[in-house]
PDB file of C-alpha atoms and ligand atoms in Angstrom:
ATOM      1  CA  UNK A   9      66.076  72.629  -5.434  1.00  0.00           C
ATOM      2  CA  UNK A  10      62.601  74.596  -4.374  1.00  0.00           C
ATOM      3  CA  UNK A  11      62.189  75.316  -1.323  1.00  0.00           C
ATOM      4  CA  UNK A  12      59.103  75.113   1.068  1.00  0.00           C
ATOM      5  CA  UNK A  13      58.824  77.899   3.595  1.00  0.00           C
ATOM      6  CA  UNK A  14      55.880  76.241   5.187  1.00  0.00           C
ATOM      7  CA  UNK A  15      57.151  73.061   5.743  1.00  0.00           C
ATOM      8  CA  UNK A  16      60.770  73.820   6.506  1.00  0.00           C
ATOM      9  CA  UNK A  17      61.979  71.911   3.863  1.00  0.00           C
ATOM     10  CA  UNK A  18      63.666  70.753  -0.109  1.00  0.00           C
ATOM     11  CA  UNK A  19      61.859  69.358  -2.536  1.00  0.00           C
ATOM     12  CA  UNK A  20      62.953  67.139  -5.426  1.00  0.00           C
ATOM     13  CA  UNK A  21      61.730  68.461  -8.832  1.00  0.00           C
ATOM     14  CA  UNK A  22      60.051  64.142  -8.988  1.00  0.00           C
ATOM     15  CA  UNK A  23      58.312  64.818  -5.639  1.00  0.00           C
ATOM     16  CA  UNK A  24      56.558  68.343  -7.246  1.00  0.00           C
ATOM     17  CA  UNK A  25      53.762  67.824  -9.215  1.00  0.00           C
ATOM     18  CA  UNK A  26      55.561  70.714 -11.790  1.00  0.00           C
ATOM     19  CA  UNK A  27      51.619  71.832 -13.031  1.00  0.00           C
ATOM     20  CA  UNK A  28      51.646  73.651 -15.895  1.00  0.00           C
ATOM     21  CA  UNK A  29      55.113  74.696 -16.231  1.00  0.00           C
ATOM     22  CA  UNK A  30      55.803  78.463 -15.601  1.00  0.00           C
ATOM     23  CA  UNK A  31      58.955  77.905 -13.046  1.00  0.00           C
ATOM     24  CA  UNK A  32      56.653  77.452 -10.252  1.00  0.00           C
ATOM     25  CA  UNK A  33      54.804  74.061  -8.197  1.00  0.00           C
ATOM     26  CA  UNK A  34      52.511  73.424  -5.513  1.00  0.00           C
ATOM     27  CA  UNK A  35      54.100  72.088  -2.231  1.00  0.00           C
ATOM     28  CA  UNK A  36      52.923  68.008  -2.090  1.00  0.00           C
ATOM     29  CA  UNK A  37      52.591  68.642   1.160  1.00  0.00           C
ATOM     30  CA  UNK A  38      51.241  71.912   2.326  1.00  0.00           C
ATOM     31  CA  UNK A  39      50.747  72.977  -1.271  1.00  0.00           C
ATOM     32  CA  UNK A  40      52.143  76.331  -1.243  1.00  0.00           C
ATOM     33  CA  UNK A  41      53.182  77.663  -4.843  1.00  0.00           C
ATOM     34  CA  UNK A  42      57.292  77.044  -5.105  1.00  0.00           C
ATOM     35  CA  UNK A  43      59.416  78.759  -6.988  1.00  0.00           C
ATOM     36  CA  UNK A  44      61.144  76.318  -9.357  1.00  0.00           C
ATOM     37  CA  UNK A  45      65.224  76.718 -10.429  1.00  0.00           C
ATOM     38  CA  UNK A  46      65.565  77.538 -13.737  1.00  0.00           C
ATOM     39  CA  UNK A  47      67.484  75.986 -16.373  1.00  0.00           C
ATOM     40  CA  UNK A  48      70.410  78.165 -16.083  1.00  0.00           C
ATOM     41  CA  UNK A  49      70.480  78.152 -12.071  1.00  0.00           C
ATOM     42  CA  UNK A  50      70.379  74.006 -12.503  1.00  0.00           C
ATOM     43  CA  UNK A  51      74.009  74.106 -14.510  1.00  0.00           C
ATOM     44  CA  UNK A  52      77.191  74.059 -12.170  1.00  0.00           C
ATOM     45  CA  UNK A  53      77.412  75.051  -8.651  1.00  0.00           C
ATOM     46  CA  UNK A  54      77.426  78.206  -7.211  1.00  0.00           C
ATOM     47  CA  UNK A  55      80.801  80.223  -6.973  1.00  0.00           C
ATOM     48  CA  UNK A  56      80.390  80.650  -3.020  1.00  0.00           C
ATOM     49  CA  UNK A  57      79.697  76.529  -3.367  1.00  0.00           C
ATOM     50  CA  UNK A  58      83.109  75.853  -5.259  1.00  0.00           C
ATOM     51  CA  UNK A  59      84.867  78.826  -2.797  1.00  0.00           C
ATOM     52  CA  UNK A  60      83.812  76.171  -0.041  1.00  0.00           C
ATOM     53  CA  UNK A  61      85.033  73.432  -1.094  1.00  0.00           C
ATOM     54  CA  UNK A  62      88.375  74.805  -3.158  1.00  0.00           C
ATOM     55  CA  UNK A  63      88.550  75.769   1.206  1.00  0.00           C
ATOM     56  CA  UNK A  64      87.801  72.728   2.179  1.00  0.00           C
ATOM     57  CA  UNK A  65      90.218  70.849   0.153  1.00  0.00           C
ATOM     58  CA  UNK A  66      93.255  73.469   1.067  1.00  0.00           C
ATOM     59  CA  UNK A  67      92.217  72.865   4.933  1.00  0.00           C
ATOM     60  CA  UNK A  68      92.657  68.998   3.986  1.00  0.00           C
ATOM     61  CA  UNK A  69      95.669  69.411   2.410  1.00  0.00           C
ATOM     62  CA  UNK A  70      97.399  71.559   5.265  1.00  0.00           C
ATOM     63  CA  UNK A  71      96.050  68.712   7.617  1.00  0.00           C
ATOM     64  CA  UNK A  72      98.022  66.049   5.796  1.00  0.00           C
ATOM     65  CA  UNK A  73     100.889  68.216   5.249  1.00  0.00           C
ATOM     66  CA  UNK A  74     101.188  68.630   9.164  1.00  0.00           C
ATOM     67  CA  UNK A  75     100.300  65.003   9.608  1.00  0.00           C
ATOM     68  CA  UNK A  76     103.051  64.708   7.647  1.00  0.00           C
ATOM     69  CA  UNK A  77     105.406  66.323   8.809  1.00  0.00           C
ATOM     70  CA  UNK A  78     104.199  65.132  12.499  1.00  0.00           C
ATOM     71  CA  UNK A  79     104.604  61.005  11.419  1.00  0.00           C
ATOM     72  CA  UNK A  80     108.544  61.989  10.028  1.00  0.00           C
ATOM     73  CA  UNK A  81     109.160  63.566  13.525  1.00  0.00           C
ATOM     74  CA  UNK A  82     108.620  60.233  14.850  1.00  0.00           C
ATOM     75  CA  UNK A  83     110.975  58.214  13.785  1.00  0.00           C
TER      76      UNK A  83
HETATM   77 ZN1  LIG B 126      55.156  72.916   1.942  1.00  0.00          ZN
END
Protein backbone atom coordinates (compact mmCIF):
# COMPACT_ATOMS: atom_id res chain seq x y z
CA UNK A 1 0.00 0.00 0.00
CA UNK A 2 1.63 3.75 -0.63
CA UNK A 3 2.68 5.34 1.89
CA UNK A 4 2.39 9.08 2.99
CA UNK A 5 5.42 10.49 4.73
CA UNK A 6 3.62 13.70 5.40
CA UNK A 7 0.73 12.51 6.90
CA UNK A 8 2.04 9.52 8.80
CA UNK A 9 -0.03 7.27 7.14
CA UNK A 10 -1.46 4.12 4.31
CA UNK A 11 -3.38 4.76 1.67
CA UNK A 12 -5.80 2.50 -0.21
CA UNK A 13 -5.10 2.42 -4.00
CA UNK A 14 -9.58 3.61 -4.02
CA UNK A 15 -8.70 6.53 -1.71
CA UNK A 16 -5.67 7.79 -4.41
CA UNK A 17 -6.79 9.58 -7.15
CA UNK A 18 -4.06 7.14 -9.34
CA UNK A 19 -3.62 10.39 -12.10
CA UNK A 20 -2.20 9.40 -15.02
CA UNK A 21 -0.77 6.15 -14.24
CA UNK A 22 3.10 6.01 -14.04
CA UNK A 23 3.29 4.04 -10.46
CA UNK A 24 2.91 7.20 -8.66
CA UNK A 25 -0.40 9.44 -6.89
CA UNK A 26 -0.97 12.53 -5.16
CA UNK A 27 -1.65 12.22 -1.35
CA UNK A 28 -5.80 13.08 -0.96
CA UNK A 29 -4.79 14.66 1.79
CA UNK A 30 -1.60 16.58 1.81
CA UNK A 31 -1.08 15.74 -1.84
CA UNK A 32 2.40 14.70 -1.87
CA UNK A 33 3.37 12.47 -5.01
CA UNK A 34 3.26 8.54 -3.65
CA UNK A 35 4.97 5.98 -4.89
CA UNK A 36 2.49 3.31 -6.01
CA UNK A 37 3.26 -0.83 -5.57
CA UNK A 38 3.69 -2.34 -8.62
CA UNK A 39 2.06 -5.22 -10.07
CA UNK A 40 4.62 -7.66 -9.10
CA UNK A 41 5.14 -6.20 -5.40
CA UNK A 42 0.99 -6.56 -5.13
CA UNK A 43 1.29 -10.66 -5.66
CA UNK A 44 1.96 -12.71 -2.35
CA UNK A 45 3.42 -11.51 0.78
CA UNK A 46 6.71 -10.75 1.58
CA UNK A 47 9.16 -13.63 2.69
CA UNK A 48 10.04 -11.72 6.08
CA UNK A 49 5.85 -11.50 6.21
CA UNK A 50 5.38 -15.41 5.83
CA UNK A 51 8.85 -15.89 8.23
CA UNK A 52 6.46 -14.05 10.81
CA UNK A 53 3.78 -15.77 10.76
CA UNK A 54 5.30 -19.54 9.86
CA UNK A 55 6.83 -17.98 13.75
CA UNK A 56 3.87 -17.13 14.88
CA UNK A 57 2.07 -20.26 14.23
CA UNK A 58 5.16 -22.53 15.73
CA UNK A 59 4.93 -20.14 18.99
CA UNK A 60 1.06 -21.18 18.94
CA UNK A 61 1.65 -24.53 18.53
CA UNK A 62 4.35 -24.89 21.41
CA UNK A 63 1.69 -22.95 23.55
CA UNK A 64 -0.92 -25.65 23.05
CA UNK A 65 1.51 -28.35 23.23
CA UNK A 66 2.46 -27.10 26.86
CA UNK A 67 -1.16 -26.37 27.55
CA UNK A 68 -1.35 -29.67 26.81
CA UNK A 69 0.69 -31.29 28.46
CA UNK A 70 -0.16 -28.86 31.60
CA UNK A 71 -4.30 -29.93 31.45
CA UNK A 72 -3.01 -34.02 31.45
CA UNK A 73 -0.93 -33.15 34.61
CA UNK A 74 -4.10 -32.38 36.19
CA UNK A 75 -5.92 -35.10 36.41
ZN1 LIG B 1 -0.16 12.90 2.72
Amino acid sequence: MPWCDGCDRFWTLDALDGGGGGGTADCPNCGSVLALPTAAEDQGAPWHFKLMVAAVVAYLGWRAIQLLVWLVGRF
